Amino acid sequence: MSDRSFFVALALVFVSAFATAPNAQGAYRFKVESRLGYHLLNNRDLATHRHRLEVGYDKRLSRTWMFRGSVRATSEAAYAANPERFGQSAGRSNSSEFVVRDLYLEAKRSPWQLRVGNQQVVWGEAFGFYYADIINPKDLREMGLWDFESQRIPLPMVQFKYLGSSWALQGVYVPSPSFHQMPSQGTDFFPSGYALGDVTIAEDGAPSFSFSNAEFGTRLSKQLGSFDLSTFAFSYFDRMPNYEASVVSLQPLSIRLKPLHRRIFTAGLTGTLDFSSFLFRWEALYTPTRWFDYLANGTIATNSSPELTYVLGADYTGLGSWYCGIQFSQTKRVKSYAGALTAENPALLSLHLNGSLWKDLSLDTTWSYMISDRGLLGQFRLIQPLSRAVEFQLGADALLGPSTSQFGQYREASRAMLILKAYFGGA
Amino acid sequence: MRLVRRGIIGVFWVLLTVFVGLNAFAGAQPDGQEITKRADKVRVLADSQSFLVRVSDFSGGKLLRATTYKVYTKGQDFSLVDTVDPPRLRGRKMLMNGNNLWLFLPEVKRPTRVSLQQRLTGEVANGDIARTNFEADYLAELAGSEVIGGKDCYKVKLTARHKDVTYRGITYWVAKENFYPVKATFFALSGKELKSAEYGGFKPLFGKTLFTQLTIRDALQPSKYSVLQYYNHKKENLDDTFFNKESVGE
């Protein structure tokens, strides 16, 4: 079955479902977001001037079936308005965008649930960063800061669940994988360590549609009193690319990097334990063979190592309307190679605070310190509802630390922002 | 002699009858647990039900915010609270299963375990909306009578059965005439008074009487209070899996 045939079949299913429920109630929902941001360091110039519209539609077709769909249009004017900083090429693929977000049919008939179409499946218990959230690729053009839902890229997949009263078995089948959307050359979050004036990166394409290129996984979750436990396994293509370098020309030197995504397997365990005033969270992921790039003999080579990631966190819940959480995470590679292009054993300590300052004005802030390289990320938002439908945010992202650190290398991207969000429609 | 003996036996039976009758009369006074159980009936329409609740938060008489929730409950242990208004909070859900609580936020797209003590909005804690009865969570002891708002009430002292309930102690006033809840005062473990609640808006629904208004007031700042208005009650047929955290979400 080809890629096109799959989506034609999906469209036929959707049309059939709608045709059998012509009088069913549907509801539109709209979300509008406008964002204006300026860099905080050196040239305090325009960082972002973005407008985004998301339109969604939900329809209850019957007691069992439900349809959900949404599309999103984005316009980013910063690249065109600030070419001295971003260059000409940055705006080419980042100035405007139209994407289909959720688009699925869902059936719920106890104890079964089935969802078919473009969707998001989220695993894990941690906050702040993606650890066990491995199924959907992410839009990393802004380094994954904030707005997890909007940065998670929906994938066409089949998801089923079998539910008991306190446990659930979940299966996921992804016929056509997709990968992280990486920052473009010239944009704020393109790795600064690469002198890429004479290097081009080939377009990252998905593997051809075939059963051997499909991804599949399962997750079993159980609630035991105040204890939540989940275990999962997923066979998939690494969302992060490795690169294969080839010389295009010697005079002048020009190199082409081709993204590669190898199939990997990850097993994991996540959980929470509620002690009333304290709530503990943890995640552990093991990938027996993970591929990473390193510099050797003047070129990029790829090698593999088992990788273990673990996360330990605690929330203090005795602060009334305030939430406070602390979290430690580390990724360990069993084998080490000189010249690795990514950090081998990053260790991160994060603190998250969220609560009401005065009346409806609330604060949401997360501070993350990379112990392994002394980089620091500070995220800060003041949120003020203006009405039932409109919300205003004043925020800042600060990336600090040595220029060799994972956060510090992006210090020039530190920014302050004004954000306006409006919500309309719905049931 | 025989006559005297018959007289003594007769008096004995009279005294025994009077004694049993007096005890029967005294037994008609319900104990604290029975009072609480009967008052809980005024809070619940059916074993499986749904209703809307509008929570209006006030400070100094001024409306600060209003939030509307669609609530599904089953028995004493299961409830799902879905935010339907305002639009910017729509899609947020809170699931309670026993003494376990999860929050679902559309921007996170997965259920996250939280504490019962955490505030939902204004003066309203998560447990105020999601838990609909006291009898299962508290040990009740009758502590006398008082007149509250012109009503002759039983005064009942409630003590938490376990540490996971919303409040450590409650003083509960229930009208003697009809076992309608009238007022409650809520206490922390230290004995400090946290807030009070007044019940009202009693209405006949589906052959039962339910209270449809609850005013919750901060003990330290009485000018800060929340009014909960319950409406659109419906009987439902809900499976246990409806309250599984893995089935909540988008």
XYZ file of C-alpha atoms in Angstrom:
677
model
C 0.000 0.000 0.000
C 1.546 3.347 -0.969
C 1.635 6.486 1.115
C -1.036 8.099 -1.056
C -3.290 5.051 -0.857
C -3.137 5.103 2.936
C -4.358 8.688 3.110
C -7.006 8.100 0.439
C -8.303 5.194 2.512
C -8.270 7.396 5.613
C -10.180 10.130 3.789
C -12.786 7.602 2.634
C -13.243 6.410 6.210
C -13.726 9.999 7.388
C -16.240 10.777 4.635
C -18.176 7.597 5.417
C -18.261 8.450 9.088
C -19.589 11.916 8.365
C -22.130 10.597 5.870
C -23.637 8.305 8.501
C -24.061 11.163 10.945
C -25.313 14.145 8.933
C -27.251 15.602 11.841
C -24.601 15.125 14.505
C -23.495 18.201 16.424
C -20.101 19.648 15.617
C -18.195 22.564 17.079
C -15.457 24.800 15.785
C -12.698 26.148 17.990
C -10.228 28.886 17.198
C -6.969 29.872 18.789
C -5.099 33.006 17.765
C -1.626 33.777 19.063
C 0.519 36.825 18.396
C 4.059 37.092 19.649
C 6.586 39.920 19.606
C 10.073 39.314 20.952
C 13.411 41.105 21.146
C 16.866 39.749 21.840
C 18.230 40.584 25.270
C 21.963 40.588 24.593
C 24.208 42.602 22.268
C 21.999 43.772 19.420
C 18.614 44.107 21.068
C 16.935 43.498 17.753
C 13.833 41.702 16.644
C 13.793 38.033 17.607
C 10.269 37.072 16.646
C 7.154 38.697 15.205
C 4.808 35.791 14.759
C 1.093 35.347 14.209
C -0.543 31.992 14.387
C -4.104 30.819 13.786
C -5.306 27.353 14.699
C -8.765 26.164 13.662
C -10.200 22.964 15.042
C -13.394 21.045 14.541
C -14.867 18.369 16.776
C -17.888 16.289 15.905
C -19.586 13.614 17.973
C -20.785 11.189 15.270
C -22.440 8.715 17.591
C -22.176 7.460 21.148
C -19.060 5.534 20.066
C -17.447 7.609 17.316
C -15.928 11.064 17.404
C -14.045 13.103 14.827
C -11.405 15.721 15.608
C -9.467 17.843 13.155
C -7.341 20.974 13.285
C -5.106 23.029 11.016
C -2.614 25.733 11.852
C -1.259 28.654 9.849
C 1.816 30.590 10.983
C 3.405 33.767 9.724
C 6.829 34.842 11.036
C 8.006 38.282 9.967
C 11.278 38.498 11.940
C 13.436 36.956 9.212
C 12.332 39.372 6.537
C 12.459 42.328 8.941
C 15.923 41.507 10.293
C 18.020 40.107 7.405
C 21.260 41.543 8.866
C 21.013 39.100 11.726
C 19.328 36.066 10.185
C 20.579 36.146 6.607
C 18.556 35.550 3.490
C 18.169 31.779 3.690
C 16.647 31.624 7.204
C 13.338 33.037 6.069
C 12.920 30.682 3.157
C 11.466 27.797 5.158
C 10.516 29.645 8.331
C 8.470 32.674 7.288
C 5.155 30.985 6.676
C 3.694 27.584 7.279
C 0.423 25.693 6.987
C 0.144 22.328 8.710
C -2.500 19.784 9.517
C -2.444 19.083 13.236
C -4.803 16.540 14.799
C -6.973 14.750 12.242
C -8.449 11.526 13.505
C -11.439 9.335 14.102
C -11.842 7.955 17.576
C -14.003 5.109 18.819
C -14.625 4.507 22.494
C -16.579 1.419 23.453
C -15.620 0.155 26.850
C -13.163 -1.456 27.370
C -11.732 -0.646 23.928
C -10.546 2.626 22.482
C -9.302 3.112 18.942
C -7.919 6.229 17.327
C -6.900 6.388 13.657
C -5.293 9.356 11.938
C -2.951 12.256 12.626
C -2.492 12.403 16.392
C -0.196 12.863 19.366
C 0.667 10.113 21.850
C 2.487 11.251 24.978
C 4.310 9.005 27.405
C 6.154 10.017 30.562
C 5.816 11.866 33.873
C 8.635 14.428 33.799
C 8.324 18.171 33.248
C 10.336 20.598 31.205
C 11.985 18.358 28.600
C 11.097 15.372 26.442
C 12.403 12.109 27.869
C 9.822 9.356 27.542
C 7.871 11.503 25.070
C 9.504 9.661 22.148
C 6.751 8.848 19.668
C 5.930 12.158 18.028
C 8.779 14.160 16.510
C 9.226 17.713 17.749
C 9.601 21.103 16.163
C 13.001 22.042 17.583
C 13.363 25.280 15.659
C 13.017 27.067 18.990
C 14.913 24.417 20.947
C 11.727 22.978 22.418
C 11.188 25.925 24.768
C 7.622 26.099 26.191
C 4.400 25.167 24.403
C 5.032 21.424 24.247
C 1.751 20.693 22.562
C 2.375 23.137 19.718
C 5.902 21.788 19.191
C 4.894 18.159 19.081
C 4.310 17.141 15.461
C 1.214 14.945 15.022
C 1.852 11.686 13.172
C -0.541 9.487 11.234
C -0.871 6.381 13.340
C -3.206 3.770 14.709
C -3.545 3.746 18.473
C -5.586 1.306 20.449
C -6.147 0.925 24.181
C -7.670 -1.810 26.258
C -8.813 -0.434 29.606
C -9.340 -2.157 32.903
C -10.610 -0.284 35.939
C -7.059 0.523 37.114
C -4.808 -0.564 34.268
C -4.486 -0.090 30.531
C -2.695 -1.711 27.619
C -1.848 0.579 24.721
C -0.545 -0.259 21.265
C 0.762 2.149 18.641
C 1.394 1.550 14.943
C 3.027 4.302 12.869
C 2.982 3.404 9.161
C 5.015 6.391 8.014
C 7.650 7.830 10.388
C 8.614 11.439 10.596
C 11.507 13.266 12.231
C 12.338 16.309 14.318
C 12.150 19.622 12.529
C 15.613 21.099 13.006
C 16.631 24.771 13.109
C 17.696 26.239 9.768
C 21.029 27.830 9.114
C 21.028 31.461 10.239
C 18.234 31.092 12.796
C 18.714 31.648 16.514
C 18.941 27.986 17.484
C 21.164 26.671 14.711
C 24.259 25.192 16.429
C 26.828 27.952 16.529
C 29.805 25.607 16.625
C 29.476 24.776 12.965
C 31.228 27.086 10.469
C 28.894 26.238 7.698
C 29.594 28.807 5.076
C 30.641 26.043 2.743
C 28.524 23.214 4.091
C 25.040 22.339 2.991
C 22.626 20.047 4.723
C 20.446 17.939 2.473
C 16.732 17.887 3.051
C 15.618 15.369 5.626
C 13.123 12.996 4.033
C 10.976 10.296 5.574
C 11.702 6.665 4.644
C 9.562 5.111 1.945
C 6.201 3.755 2.968
C 6.541 0.036 3.658
C 5.820 -2.367 6.472
C 9.548 -2.731 7.173
C 9.739 1.053 7.690
C 6.774 1.156 10.035
C 7.155 1.810 13.760
C 5.327 0.070 16.537
C 5.216 0.058 20.283
C 3.272 -0.858 23.349
C 2.740 0.474 26.841
C 1.257 -1.099 29.941
C 0.165 1.156 32.783
C -1.184 0.308 36.211
C -2.462 2.365 39.105
C -1.858 0.862 42.552
C -3.367 3.211 45.112
C -1.148 6.291 45.243
C 1.353 4.695 42.875
C 1.275 5.011 39.036
C 3.531 2.704 37.070
C 4.022 2.356 33.320
C 6.354 0.306 31.189
C 6.768 0.696 27.457
C 8.747 -0.403 24.433
C 8.996 1.281 21.058
C 10.760 0.297 17.846
C 11.276 3.393 15.729
C 13.588 5.527 13.664
C 15.697 7.923 15.731
C 13.989 11.311 15.537
C 17.374 13.031 15.715
C 19.512 12.679 12.597
C 23.009 11.386 12.249
C 24.959 12.865 9.356
C 26.884 11.371 6.496
C 29.404 13.796 5.059
C 30.469 13.902 1.427
C 32.768 16.321 -0.331
C 31.023 18.192 -3.112
C 34.082 20.061 -4.302
C 37.651 20.624 -3.166
C 38.258 24.066 -4.683
C 36.563 25.760 -3.002
C 35.920 23.224 -0.247
C 32.264 22.357 -0.118
C 30.775 19.597 1.996
C 27.305 18.144 1.929
C 25.738 16.552 4.998
C 23.048 13.978 4.457
C 20.735 13.276 7.431
C 20.313 9.620 8.327
C 17.858 8.071 10.737
C 18.626 4.607 11.985
C 16.112 2.268 13.561
C 16.481 2.025 17.326
C 14.599 0.368 20.141
C 13.791 1.962 23.483
C 12.311 0.366 26.577
C 11.251 2.409 29.543
C 9.708 2.610 32.963
C 7.886 5.657 34.358
C 5.954 6.308 37.520
C 4.686 8.607 40.225
C 4.189 8.105 43.945
C 1.919 10.389 45.938
C 2.845 11.038 49.581
C 0.211 13.753 49.979
C 2.594 16.684 50.645
C 5.207 15.299 48.278
C 4.739 13.700 44.920
C 7.642 11.790 43.371
C 8.111 11.230 39.629
C 10.605 9.151 37.729
C 11.461 7.919 34.278
C 14.049 5.464 33.024
C 14.745 4.758 29.366
C 17.174 2.257 27.896
C 18.216 2.205 24.247
C 20.577 -0.738 23.613
C 22.019 0.768 20.421
C 21.979 4.518 19.888
C 23.956 6.116 17.100
C 25.829 9.371 17.435
C 28.243 11.426 15.352
C 31.818 12.275 16.140
C 34.688 13.983 14.354
C 37.439 11.667 13.212
C 40.184 12.200 10.626
C 38.637 15.471 9.511
C 35.262 14.025 8.735
C 32.059 12.996 10.475
C 31.838 9.368 11.526
C 29.050 7.500 13.284
C 29.299 5.021 16.089
C 26.934 3.377 18.532
C 26.591 2.862 22.259
C 23.955 1.688 24.698
C 22.272 4.694 26.283
C 20.463 5.050 29.601
C 18.408 8.094 30.573
C 16.923 8.503 34.023
C 14.829 11.245 35.594
C 13.997 11.755 39.272
C 11.646 14.501 40.407
C 9.686 15.674 43.426
C 6.773 18.095 43.706
C 5.865 19.842 46.933
C 2.096 20.190 47.104
C 1.590 22.027 50.378
C 1.694 25.535 48.949
C -2.007 26.027 48.280
C -2.395 27.487 44.814
C 1.363 27.282 44.156
C 3.165 24.396 42.526
C 6.858 23.707 43.135
C 8.847 20.889 41.581
C 12.498 19.871 41.363
C 13.915 17.365 38.917
C 17.255 15.749 38.120
C 17.953 13.958 34.845
C 20.978 12.343 33.269
C 21.753 10.539 30.055
C 24.654 8.093 30.166
C 26.387 6.519 27.206
C 28.107 3.267 28.063
C 30.794 3.714 25.397
C 32.714 6.922 24.979
C 34.447 8.178 21.815
C 36.700 11.197 21.441
C 35.347 13.964 19.256
C 31.667 13.348 19.998
C 29.566 16.115 18.450
C 26.895 15.905 21.163
C 27.301 15.865 24.933
C 27.941 12.338 26.123
C 26.632 12.338 29.694
C 24.531 15.463 30.182
C 23.173 15.947 33.691
C 20.413 18.500 34.261
C 18.889 19.949 37.413
C 15.558 21.777 36.972
C 13.306 23.780 39.235
C 9.734 24.666 38.287
C 7.502 27.150 40.091
C 3.952 28.047 39.110
C 1.258 29.925 40.987
C -0.891 32.957 41.590
C 0.860 36.250 42.368
C -2.088 38.573 42.801
C -5.716 38.019 41.830
C -5.555 36.487 38.342
C -1.920 37.322 37.636
C 0.144 34.153 37.713
C 3.805 33.280 37.358
C 5.277 30.278 35.614
C 9.041 29.843 35.719
C 11.496 27.012 35.087
C 15.250 27.124 35.720
C 17.464 24.385 34.356
C 21.165 24.026 35.181
C 23.272 21.653 33.102
C 25.653 20.303 35.726
C 27.881 18.657 33.127
C 28.749 21.864 31.251
C 27.548 24.704 33.564
C 24.980 25.999 31.129
C 21.818 27.634 32.477
C 18.360 28.049 30.960
C 15.837 30.357 32.594
C 12.246 30.537 31.384
C 9.870 33.060 32.825
C 6.227 33.929 32.123
C 3.763 36.317 33.723
C 0.247 35.361 32.655
C -2.701 37.720 32.947
C -6.163 36.834 31.625
C -7.753 39.897 30.044
C -11.162 38.320 29.575
C -12.795 34.894 29.395
C -11.216 34.374 25.991
C -8.046 36.459 25.924
C -4.782 36.022 27.789
C -1.694 38.241 27.866
C 1.795 36.942 28.668
C 5.045 38.705 29.351
C 7.948 36.325 29.121
C 11.672 35.858 28.820
C 14.025 33.034 27.908
C 17.603 33.389 29.103
C 20.307 31.038 27.837
C 23.494 31.465 29.802
C 26.798 29.787 30.500
C 30.038 29.037 28.645
C 29.843 29.176 24.877
C 30.742 25.477 24.780
C 27.728 24.525 26.877
C 24.463 23.275 25.428
C 22.588 26.373 26.610
C 25.396 28.912 26.542
C 26.093 28.392 22.844
C 22.678 29.970 22.212
C 23.088 32.911 24.573
C 22.587 35.354 21.688
C 19.086 33.905 21.310
C 18.017 35.053 24.791
C 14.864 37.065 24.373
C 11.963 38.881 26.016
C 8.469 38.487 24.579
C 4.953 39.801 24.623
C 2.354 37.165 23.774
C -1.353 37.562 23.229
C -3.592 34.474 23.022
C -7.274 34.379 22.195
C -9.658 31.409 22.240
C -13.051 31.251 20.558
C -15.724 28.739 19.846
C -15.971 25.249 21.270
C -18.854 23.296 22.751
C -48.909 -14.526 99.094
C -49.845 -15.640 95.595
C -51.549 -12.289 95.029
C -48.467 -10.359 96.166
C -46.299 -12.426 93.860
C -48.621 -11.747 90.932
C -48.565 -8.049 91.789
C -44.785 -7.939 91.831
C -44.581 -9.798 88.512
C -47.156 -7.417 87.014
C -45.247 -4.349 88.136
C -42.055 -5.922 86.784
C -43.642 -6.357 83.327
C -44.977 -2.787 83.381
C -41.589 -1.433 84.346
C -39.922 -3.578 81.672
C -42.368 -2.310 79.025
C -41.787 1.296 80.049
C -38.007 0.754 80.074
C -38.011 -0.795 76.575
C -40.317 1.947 75.305
C -38.042 4.643 76.688
C -35.013 3.011 75.072
C -36.852 2.776 71.770
C -37.666 6.474 71.972
C -34.038 7.301 72.793
C -32.841 5.086 69.858
C -34.870 7.250 67.390
C -32.135 9.914 67.839
C -29.723 9.167 64.965
C -25.997 8.982 65.583
C -23.464 11.170 63.802
C -22.751 8.652 61.063
C -26.449 8.230 60.248
C -26.970 12.007 60.126
C -24.022 12.427 57.770
C -25.199 9.594 55.545
C -28.692 11.063 55.247
C -27.327 14.540 54.534
C -25.080 13.084 51.796
C -28.207 11.897 49.969
C -29.069 15.534 49.296
C -25.732 15.914 47.458
C -26.064 12.997 45.047
C -28.758 12.375 42.422
C -27.828 8.821 41.475
C -24.976 6.367 41.619
C -23.866 7.572 38.165
C -24.677 11.171 37.376
C -23.502 14.289 35.638
C -24.131 17.955 36.308
C -22.770 21.371 35.540
C -21.298 23.540 38.267
C -20.506 27.214 37.892
C -17.905 28.481 40.362
C -17.918 32.254 40.861
C -15.037 33.712 42.879
C -15.663 36.971 44.759
C -13.517 39.379 46.720
C -15.107 42.219 48.607
C -18.379 41.570 46.819
C -16.781 41.930 43.391
C -16.804 39.023 40.927
C -13.215 38.109 40.078
C -13.760 35.142 37.796
C -16.295 32.480 36.914
C -15.528 28.969 35.720
C -17.990 26.309 34.592
C -17.300 22.603 34.895
C -19.092 19.514 33.635
C -18.836 16.895 36.367
C -19.357 13.150 36.051
C -19.506 11.049 39.195
C -19.991 7.407 39.959
C -20.509 6.170 43.483
C -18.299 7.668 46.117
C -14.921 7.176 44.509
C -15.038 8.276 40.893
C -15.413 11.733 39.394
C -14.305 13.536 36.255
C -14.387 17.347 36.153
C -14.174 18.872 32.671
C -13.703 22.649 32.271
C -16.184 24.029 29.744
C -15.895 27.765 30.337
C -14.038 30.180 30.002
C -12.782 29.305 26.513
C -9.123 29.854 27.431
C -9.336 27.060 30.039
C -11.551 24.732 28.028
C -10.304 21.176 27.795
C -8.689 21.081 31.238
C -9.841 18.006 33.109
C -9.474 16.696 36.626
C -9.967 13.013 37.367
C -10.485 11.631 40.853
C -10.320 7.926 41.558
C -10.538 7.220 45.258
C -8.020 9.572 46.846
C -5.972 9.868 43.682
C -6.140 12.927 41.493
C -4.877 13.629 37.988
C -4.930 16.810 35.966
C -5.132 16.832 32.188
C -4.004 20.004 30.439
C -4.471 20.321 26.648
C -1.039 21.946 26.379
C 0.616 18.896 28.013
C -1.655 16.246 26.453
C -1.248 13.637 29.163
C -2.725 13.133 32.642
C -0.435 14.367 35.456
C -0.888 13.230 39.033
C -1.501 16.092 41.525
C -2.489 16.454 45.165
C -6.007 16.690 46.565
C -4.953 19.747 48.573
C -4.071 21.804 45.530
C -6.502 24.569 44.811
C -8.785 24.354 41.828
C -9.948 27.982 41.782
C -10.540 30.712 44.357
C -11.551 29.164 47.665
C -12.466 25.884 46.044
C -10.124 22.940 46.457
C -10.074 20.049 44.032
C -11.808 17.856 46.580
C -14.692 20.335 47.035
C -15.884 19.706 43.505
C -14.796 16.154 42.922
C -15.869 14.539 46.216
C -19.592 14.493 46.807
C -20.005 12.858 50.189
C -18.600 13.021 53.708
C -19.744 9.684 55.128
C -17.113 7.651 53.256
C -14.215 9.993 54.120
C -14.984 10.999 57.705
C -15.862 9.485 61.075
C -18.878 11.323 62.468
C -19.757 12.014 66.095
C -22.908 13.813 67.223
C -21.877 16.849 69.286
C -25.225 18.341 70.242
C -27.651 20.777 68.667
C -27.529 24.393 67.552
C -29.793 26.813 65.782
C -28.203 28.003 62.538
C -29.992 30.508 60.323
C -33.239 29.902 62.195
C -33.037 26.125 61.721
C -32.700 23.625 64.532
C -29.662 21.566 63.557
C -27.692 18.538 64.637
C -24.075 19.491 65.201
C -21.747 16.738 63.996
C -17.978 16.550 64.362
C -16.297 14.864 61.393
C -12.756 13.501 61.608
C -10.812 12.318 58.557
C -10.714 8.531 58.223
C -7.354 8.721 56.452
C -4.721 11.303 55.655
C -5.576 11.676 51.988
C -8.908 13.445 52.336
C -9.211 17.160 51.601
C -9.730 18.299 55.221
C -8.585 16.900 58.561
C -11.768 17.864 60.396
C -15.189 19.320 59.705
C -17.927 20.671 61.943
C -21.180 19.944 60.162
C -24.668 21.314 60.902
C -27.602 19.328 59.510
C -31.256 20.402 59.840
C -33.196 18.105 62.163
C -36.409 18.571 60.240
C -35.293 17.128 56.900
C -31.542 16.226 57.190
C -30.579 18.932 54.743
C -26.991 20.190 55.221
C -26.988 23.776 56.462
C -23.402 24.732 57.203
C -19.919 23.255 57.522
C -16.609 24.532 58.861
C -13.385 22.961 57.620
C -10.183 22.511 59.632
C -6.549 21.680 58.950
C -4.575 19.084 60.923
C -3.386 21.821 63.292
C -6.978 22.629 64.168
C -6.803 25.902 62.311
C -10.050 26.871 60.649
C -9.588 27.026 56.886
C -12.992 27.938 55.517
C -16.722 27.548 55.916
C -19.532 26.478 53.599
C -23.249 27.289 53.515
C -25.703 25.078 51.655
C -28.790 26.378 49.889
C -30.925 26.302 46.755
C -32.662 23.030 47.645
C -34.675 21.826 44.653
C -36.696 18.743 43.756
C -34.988 16.814 40.938
C -35.995 13.421 39.575
C -38.034 12.709 42.708
C -35.225 13.713 45.082
C -34.222 16.959 46.751
C -30.735 18.235 46.009
C -28.918 21.343 47.149
C -27.930 23.476 44.160
C -25.911 26.245 45.786
C -22.838 26.181 47.988
C -21.008 29.257 49.309
C -17.432 28.664 50.478
C -15.795 31.439 52.523
C -12.163 31.943 53.563
C -11.872 31.791 57.364
C -9.180 34.471 57.597
C -10.607 36.763 54.912
C -14.400 36.382 54.897
C -14.657 38.932 52.055
C -13.111 36.276 49.814
C -15.638 33.646 48.914
C -16.751 31.366 46.091
C -20.307 30.477 45.092
C -20.908 27.092 43.462
C -24.146 26.735 41.506
C -25.112 23.225 40.436
C -27.499 22.629 37.532
C -28.381 20.380 34.594
C -28.327 17.204 36.667
C -28.624 13.984 34.681
C -28.551 10.304 35.503
C -25.790 8.543 33.574
C -24.694 4.994 32.813
C -20.928 5.213 33.324
C -18.461 2.361 33.148
C -15.508 2.216 35.576
C -13.148 2.552 32.592
C -14.595 6.025 31.980
C -12.618 7.031 35.104
C -9.354 5.373 34.094
C -6.667 8.043 33.690
C -5.628 6.466 30.398
C -9.031 7.220 28.911
C -8.931 10.912 29.777
C -7.442 13.146 27.158
C -7.543 14.384 23.594
